Tab-separated table of C-alpha atoms in Angstrom:
chain	number	residue	atom	x	y	z
A	15	MET	CA	54.265	-49.164	1.801
A	16	ILE	CA	50.772	-50.467	2.341
A	17	SER	CA	50.054	-47.966	5.271
A	18	ARG	CA	51.964	-45.230	3.815
A	19	LEU	CA	49.835	-45.164	0.919
A	20	GLN	CA	46.878	-45.573	3.264
A	21	GLY	CA	47.906	-42.409	5.240
A	22	PHE	CA	48.562	-40.240	2.270
A	23	GLN	CA	44.801	-41.643	1.195
A	24	ARG	CA	43.472	-40.051	4.552
A	25	LYS	CA	45.357	-36.956	3.777
A	26	MET	CA	44.589	-36.400	0.378
A	27	GLN	CA	40.768	-36.889	1.583
A	28	SER	CA	40.784	-34.380	4.641
A	29	LEU	CA	42.760	-31.741	1.985
A	30	GLN	CA	39.768	-32.495	-0.220
A	31	GLU	CA	36.987	-31.911	2.324
A	32	GLU	CA	38.579	-28.657	2.908
A	33	GLU	CA	38.628	-27.181	-0.316
A	34	LYS	CA	35.356	-28.293	-0.442
A	35	VAL	CA	34.364	-26.223	2.274
A	36	LEU	CA	36.328	-23.058	0.962
A	37	SER	CA	34.520	-23.273	-2.243
A	38	GLU	CA	31.258	-23.574	-1.174
A	39	HIS	CA	32.087	-20.282	1.272
A	40	SER	CA	33.938	-18.712	-1.673
A	41	ARG	CA	30.508	-19.386	-3.649
A	42	LYS	CA	28.544	-17.471	-1.241
A	43	ARG	CA	30.405	-14.954	-1.042
A	44	ILE	CA	30.263	-14.387	-4.576
A	45	GLN	CA	26.698	-14.474	-4.589
A	46	HIS	CA	26.364	-12.246	-2.145
A	47	LEU	CA	28.323	-9.423	-3.709
A	48	LYS	CA	25.959	-10.358	-6.499
A	49	ASP	CA	23.069	-9.459	-4.861
A	50	LEU	CA	24.474	-6.123	-4.189
A	51	TYR	CA	25.019	-5.561	-7.797
A	52	GLU	CA	21.797	-6.788	-9.005
A	53	ILE	CA	19.893	-3.870	-6.749
A	54	PRO	CA	18.916	-1.477	-8.678
A	55	SER	CA	18.529	1.695	-6.117
A	56	LEU	CA	19.555	1.794	-2.491
A	57	ALA	CA	16.014	2.951	-1.673
A	58	ASP	CA	15.212	-0.666	-2.840
A	59	VAL	CA	13.472	-2.495	-0.030
A	60	LYS	CA	16.183	-5.386	-1.277
A	61	TYR	CA	19.234	-3.277	-0.268
A	62	ASP	CA	17.862	-2.947	2.937
A	63	GLU	CA	18.085	-6.872	3.895
A	64	TRP	CA	21.876	-6.711	2.081
A	65	SER	CA	22.698	-3.693	4.512
A	66	ARG	CA	21.289	-5.875	7.654
A	67	ILE	CA	23.078	-9.208	6.043
A	68	ARG	CA	26.439	-6.770	6.011
A	69	LEU	CA	26.011	-5.275	9.367
A	70	ASP	CA	25.840	-8.977	10.836
A	71	ARG	CA	29.116	-9.551	9.522
A	72	LEU	CA	30.858	-6.597	10.804
A	73	LEU	CA	29.513	-7.589	14.192
A	74	VAL	CA	30.879	-11.023	14.179
A	75	ASP	CA	34.210	-9.799	12.934
A	76	TYR	CA	34.177	-6.899	15.736
A	77	LEU	CA	33.106	-10.154	18.361
A	78	LEU	CA	36.186	-12.378	17.120
A	79	ARG	CA	38.916	-9.757	16.934
A	80	SER	CA	37.538	-8.594	20.484
A	81	GLY	CA	37.726	-12.371	21.728
A	82	TYR	CA	34.092	-12.941	21.915
A	83	THR	CA	34.574	-15.857	20.341
A	84	GLU	CA	31.508	-18.149	21.343
A	85	SER	CA	28.677	-14.931	21.257
A	86	ALA	CA	30.342	-14.528	17.297
A	87	ARG	CA	29.867	-17.951	16.682
A	88	ALA	CA	26.347	-17.837	17.869
A	89	LEU	CA	25.003	-14.889	15.712
A	90	ALA	CA	26.951	-16.155	12.940
A	91	ARG	CA	24.786	-19.726	13.262
A	92	GLU	CA	21.396	-17.552	14.008
A	93	LYS	CA	22.167	-15.079	10.931
A	94	GLY	CA	22.975	-17.951	8.416
A	95	ILE	CA	26.252	-16.126	7.738
A	96	GLU	CA	28.724	-18.993	8.570
A	97	ALA	CA	29.978	-19.089	5.059
A	98	LEU	CA	30.418	-15.019	4.732
A	99	VAL	CA	32.716	-14.692	8.000
A	100	ASP	CA	35.976	-15.951	8.668
A	101	LEU	CA	35.100	-18.191	12.157
A	102	ASP	CA	37.682	-20.833	11.876
A	103	VAL	CA	40.346	-18.419	11.106
A	104	PHE	CA	40.268	-15.785	13.930
A	105	VAL	CA	39.579	-18.699	16.209
A	106	ARG	CA	43.131	-20.354	15.365
A	107	CYS	CA	44.655	-17.113	15.474
A	108	ARG	CA	42.755	-16.420	18.855
A	109	GLN	CA	44.221	-19.993	20.636
A	110	ILE	CA	47.848	-19.393	19.327
A	111	GLU	CA	47.828	-15.082	20.782
A	112	GLU	CA	46.404	-16.825	23.970
A	113	SER	CA	49.154	-19.685	23.940
A	114	LEU	CA	51.517	-17.121	23.652
A	115	ARG	CA	50.551	-15.049	26.243
A	116	ASN	CA	50.875	-17.664	28.756
A	117	GLY	CA	54.304	-18.661	27.778
A	118	ASN	CA	53.364	-21.405	25.317
A	119	MET	CA	55.114	-21.330	21.645
A	120	ALA	CA	54.802	-24.615	20.529
A	121	GLU	CA	51.107	-23.676	18.841
A	122	GLY	CA	53.260	-21.035	17.233
A	123	LEU	CA	55.815	-22.688	16.083
A	124	THR	CA	53.518	-25.332	14.660
A	125	TRP	CA	51.666	-22.265	12.826
A	126	CYS	CA	54.783	-21.364	11.185
A	127	GLN	CA	56.057	-24.658	9.703
A	128	GLU	CA	52.911	-24.492	8.741
A	129	HIS	CA	53.240	-21.549	6.467
A	130	LYS	CA	57.266	-21.513	5.825
A	131	PRO	CA	56.795	-21.222	2.723
A	132	ILE	CA	54.839	-17.884	1.961
A	133	MET	CA	56.575	-16.613	5.291
A	134	LYS	CA	60.091	-16.870	3.199
A	135	LYS	CA	58.366	-14.600	0.532
A	136	THR	CA	57.360	-11.924	3.154
A	137	SER	CA	60.616	-11.947	4.835
A	138	ASN	CA	58.829	-12.114	8.115
A	139	ASN	CA	60.819	-12.420	11.470
A	140	LEU	CA	58.130	-14.054	13.786
A	141	GLU	CA	59.775	-17.992	13.587
A	142	PHE	CA	63.170	-16.238	14.172
A	143	GLN	CA	61.537	-14.051	17.164
A	144	LEU	CA	60.242	-17.418	18.678
A	145	ARG	CA	63.067	-19.168	18.350
A	146	LEU	CA	64.919	-16.464	20.000
A	147	GLN	CA	62.443	-16.505	22.481
A	148	GLN	CA	63.266	-20.576	23.185
A	149	TYR	CA	66.606	-19.840	23.589
A	150	ILE	CA	65.882	-17.706	26.394
A	151	GLU	CA	63.724	-19.601	28.111
A	152	ILE	CA	66.798	-22.777	28.044
A	153	ARG	CA	69.363	-20.228	29.466
A	154	ARG	CA	66.829	-19.152	31.719
A	155	ASP	CA	66.933	-22.653	33.217
A	156	GLY	CA	70.611	-22.590	33.542
A	157	LYS	CA	70.979	-25.204	30.535
A	158	LEU	CA	74.071	-23.378	28.431
A	159	LEU	CA	74.980	-26.310	26.596
A	160	ALA	CA	71.473	-26.983	25.376
A	161	ALA	CA	71.356	-23.023	24.578
A	162	ARG	CA	74.192	-22.753	22.377
A	163	GLN	CA	73.307	-25.954	20.534
A	164	HIS	CA	69.977	-24.291	20.028
A	165	ALA	CA	71.350	-20.963	18.826
A	166	GLN	CA	73.051	-22.916	16.377
A	167	ARG	CA	70.090	-24.692	14.885
A	168	TYR	CA	67.564	-22.170	14.865
A	169	ILE	CA	69.497	-18.973	15.273
A	170	ALA	CA	72.956	-19.119	13.736
A	171	PRO	CA	71.043	-19.583	9.836
A	172	HIS	CA	69.383	-16.043	10.172
A	173	THR	CA	72.837	-13.980	10.391
A	174	ASP	CA	72.807	-12.208	7.834
A	175	SER	CA	69.257	-10.744	8.730
A	176	HIS	CA	69.549	-10.134	12.246
A	177	PHE	CA	73.378	-10.208	12.818
A	178	ALA	CA	72.649	-7.835	16.145
A	179	GLU	CA	70.158	-9.395	17.954
A	180	ILE	CA	72.164	-12.764	17.410
A	181	HIS	CA	75.630	-10.967	18.896
A	182	THR	CA	73.204	-9.554	22.095
A	183	ALA	CA	72.094	-13.108	22.360
A	184	ALA	CA	74.955	-14.715	22.681
A	185	ALA	CA	76.129	-12.278	25.419
A	186	LEU	CA	73.283	-13.294	27.248
A	187	LEU	CA	74.925	-16.622	28.069
A	188	ALA	CA	77.229	-14.813	30.764
A	189	PHE	CA	74.429	-13.286	31.920
A	190	PRO	CA	72.056	-14.485	35.016
A	191	PRO	CA	67.864	-14.308	34.784
A	192	ASP	CA	68.141	-11.626	37.705
A	193	THR	CA	70.793	-9.530	35.737
A	194	THR	CA	70.607	-5.662	35.985
A	195	ALA	CA	72.203	-4.945	32.594
A	196	GLU	CA	70.278	-3.818	29.328
A	197	PRO	CA	69.148	-5.156	27.106
A	198	TYR	CA	69.768	-8.419	28.863
A	199	LYS	CA	67.337	-7.694	31.740
A	200	SER	CA	65.055	-6.726	29.160
A	201	MET	CA	65.424	-10.283	26.702
A	202	TYR	CA	64.640	-11.783	30.337
A	203	SER	CA	61.097	-9.905	31.080
A	204	SER	CA	57.821	-11.513	30.358
A	205	SER	CA	56.193	-8.471	28.607
A	206	ARG	CA	57.986	-10.612	25.656
A	207	TRP	CA	54.958	-12.686	25.382
A	208	SER	CA	52.920	-9.657	24.913
A	209	ASP	CA	55.889	-8.399	21.995
A	210	LEU	CA	55.515	-11.869	21.095
A	211	ALA	CA	51.705	-12.493	20.685
A	212	ASN	CA	51.214	-8.813	19.258
A	213	LEU	CA	53.780	-9.659	16.380
A	214	PHE	CA	51.979	-13.525	15.938
A	215	ILE	CA	48.483	-11.444	15.209
A	216	LYS	CA	50.487	-8.507	12.885
A	217	THR	CA	51.781	-11.517	10.816
A	218	HIS	CA	48.772	-13.541	10.870
A	219	HIS	CA	46.551	-11.156	9.296
A	220	GLU	CA	49.425	-9.894	6.896
A	221	LEU	CA	49.479	-13.497	5.621
A	222	PHE	CA	45.190	-13.661	5.332
A	223	SER	CA	44.987	-10.061	3.783
A	224	LEU	CA	43.068	-9.494	6.925
A	225	PRO	CA	42.710	-5.523	8.047
A	226	SER	CA	44.605	-4.477	10.824
A	227	GLN	CA	41.242	-3.130	12.427
A	228	PRO	CA	37.803	-4.338	12.995
A	229	LEU	CA	35.875	-3.990	9.984
A	230	LEU	CA	33.143	-2.159	12.357
A	231	HIS	CA	35.520	0.419	13.027
A	232	ILE	CA	36.466	0.968	9.357
A	233	ALA	CA	33.202	1.594	8.485
A	234	LEU	CA	32.471	3.647	10.954
A	235	SER	CA	35.543	6.003	10.609
A	236	ALA	CA	33.889	6.394	6.589
A	237	GLY	CA	30.897	7.160	7.783
A	238	LEU	CA	31.793	9.585	10.067
A	239	SER	CA	34.422	10.838	8.293
A	240	ALA	CA	31.990	11.585	5.223
A	241	LEU	CA	30.382	13.835	8.002
A	242	LYS	CA	32.373	15.421	9.775
A	243	THR	CA	33.147	19.496	9.513
A	244	PRO	CA	35.663	21.930	11.378
A	245	SER	CA	32.681	22.859	13.180
A	246	CYS	CA	32.183	19.626	14.689
A	247	HIS	CA	34.894	19.750	17.053
A	248	SER	CA	34.837	23.253	17.776
A	249	ALA	CA	34.194	24.539	21.497
A	250	TYR	CA	31.331	26.241	20.439
A	251	ALA	CA	29.823	23.164	18.598
A	252	SER	CA	26.761	22.791	20.193
A	253	SER	CA	24.461	23.167	23.293
A	254	SER	CA	26.556	19.957	24.828
A	255	SER	CA	29.697	21.347	24.772
A	256	ASN	CA	28.421	25.144	25.453
A	257	ALA	CA	25.604	25.804	27.463
A	258	GLY	CA	25.491	29.577	26.452
A	259	SER	CA	24.229	27.804	23.090
A	260	SER	CA	20.869	28.814	21.466
A	261	THR	CA	21.201	25.801	18.652
A	262	THR	CA	20.745	22.626	18.403
A	263	THR	CA	21.801	20.040	15.748
A	264	LEU	CA	21.179	16.268	15.027
A	265	CYS	CA	24.545	16.130	13.436
A	266	PRO	CA	25.895	12.420	14.782
A	267	ILE	CA	29.965	13.860	14.679
A	268	CYS	CA	28.474	16.578	17.432
A	269	SER	CA	26.893	13.794	19.565
A	270	THR	CA	28.232	12.824	22.982
A	271	GLU	CA	28.882	9.065	21.850
A	272	LEU	CA	30.558	9.787	18.255
A	273	ASN	CA	32.589	13.540	19.105
A	274	GLU	CA	35.670	11.351	20.636
A	275	LEU	CA	35.651	8.569	18.256
A	276	ALA	CA	35.726	10.865	14.910
A	277	ARG	CA	38.671	13.229	16.438
A	278	GLY	CA	41.616	12.085	14.554
A	279	LEU	CA	39.874	11.390	11.254
A	280	PRO	CA	39.935	13.767	8.661
A	281	TYR	CA	37.261	16.085	7.472
A	282	ALA	CA	34.985	15.601	5.168
A	283	HIS	CA	35.387	17.200	1.163
A	284	HIS	CA	33.161	19.994	0.471
A	285	THR	CA	33.119	21.692	-3.150
A	286	LYS	CA	30.271	23.529	-2.728
A	287	SER	CA	29.442	26.287	0.000
A	288	TYR	CA	26.118	27.067	1.436
A	289	VAL	CA	25.265	30.691	3.099
A	290	GLU	CA	22.446	32.425	4.270
A	291	ASN	CA	20.403	34.742	2.852
A	292	ASP	CA	21.655	38.714	3.648
A	293	PRO	CA	24.929	37.460	5.612
A	294	VAL	CA	26.176	39.632	7.958
A	295	VAL	CA	29.126	38.804	10.757
A	296	LEU	CA	29.571	39.501	14.381
A	297	PRO	CA	32.352	41.317	15.581
A	298	ASN	CA	33.959	37.753	16.512
A	299	GLY	CA	34.182	36.905	13.221
A	300	ARG	CA	31.234	34.311	13.106
A	301	ILE	CA	28.489	34.521	9.837
A	302	TYR	CA	24.842	34.198	9.905
A	303	GLY	CA	22.108	35.442	7.960
A	304	ARG	CA	20.801	38.817	8.987
A	305	GLU	CA	17.011	37.819	9.504
A	306	ARG	CA	17.629	34.499	11.426
A	307	LEU	CA	19.911	36.449	13.724
A	308	MET	CA	17.133	39.136	14.652
A	309	GLN	CA	14.631	36.944	14.842
A	310	MET	CA	16.213	34.707	17.276
A	311	SER	CA	17.124	37.735	19.403
A	312	ALA	CA	14.058	39.317	19.725
A	313	LYS	CA	12.646	35.451	20.306
A	314	ILE	CA	14.855	35.081	23.716
A	315	GLY	CA	13.835	38.389	24.735
A	316	LEU	CA	16.858	41.015	24.117
A	317	GLU	CA	16.405	44.676	24.394
A	318	ASN	CA	16.179	46.707	21.040
A	319	GLY	CA	19.713	47.193	19.442
A	320	LYS	CA	21.446	44.348	20.450
A	321	VAL	CA	21.892	40.925	18.587
A	322	LYS	CA	23.136	37.142	20.114
A	323	ASP	CA	25.258	34.763	18.735
A	324	PRO	CA	23.209	31.539	18.599
A	325	THR	CA	25.999	29.865	18.778
A	326	THR	CA	28.595	31.019	21.275
A	327	GLY	CA	25.995	33.184	23.159
A	328	GLU	CA	27.785	36.057	23.120
A	329	ILE	CA	25.899	39.426	22.927
A	330	PHE	CA	26.853	42.148	20.601
A	331	GLU	CA	25.756	45.851	20.091
A	332	GLY	CA	23.772	45.563	16.493
A	333	THR	CA	25.662	48.698	15.252
A	334	LYS	CA	29.027	46.573	15.583
A	335	VAL	CA	26.789	43.748	12.672
A	336	ARG	CA	28.514	44.330	9.378
A	337	LYS	CA	27.110	42.950	6.454
A	338	VAL	CA	29.097	40.502	4.378
A	339	TYR	CA	29.709	40.550	0.473
A	340	ILE	CA	30.262	37.331	-1.695
A	341	SER	CA	32.969	37.751	-4.226
């Protein structure tokens, strides 16, 4: 009885220390948000300092998700933001992911037991898939009786929610590991370990309310989408994509580094359009201000009566230029 009480006391002390750490982290994160709230203007130097901390947080998150654990830990320590990032959470996630990719499910099953109450509420099937993989590995070793016993204990209780998979798994007893018959060949495939690792990451992030994408990607996507326009992915967008173009641009979306990254993002919503004075339309449908068009054509030495599209490089007769009336 005394030994049990001592064990219970040690467990409570451990939980108390863990709670203190989490409370301290929460306090610092709330203070971090409060600092932003108290900044009166984006032009304030304090906002620049806050933005640098945010950027460091995004970089640490990206490094952790990419598997550069030690680099992320070193950066967080150097910048003093350990309490603002989920180092331990991602480190544990990475360890379990790697163990699954290496064909070891012990850590994954332990994690499932630790979070079983929450997983039941979300109707997650990670534990079932891990138990199914255990069954497959036992069958691979030729232990038919042990495989049946394992199925009865861990797989059969999921009949209501995974009837089709359990039906297929039962038939696996009749097929050896070198079978060519589907779907049993796929069940023996080593690629299932990668599928389990990906399922674990998805389940882990859902349980901890973590986004599936790195925070850095989300921040970049928001910024790029705010700047993106249809012309950014035009074949004539800039001189970098069209040698005949006479225009230059400082648009980050049109740059070589970000153009492809922003291709799948939605366009920015603009409620106003801006048109140059005295607009004219060229035969190709592109619209420019007459004065700017004539000045540019004269600057590059075109003969009188001709104009050049500064974007596409096409040359047209001046008589084909038509005035545009805005209605």
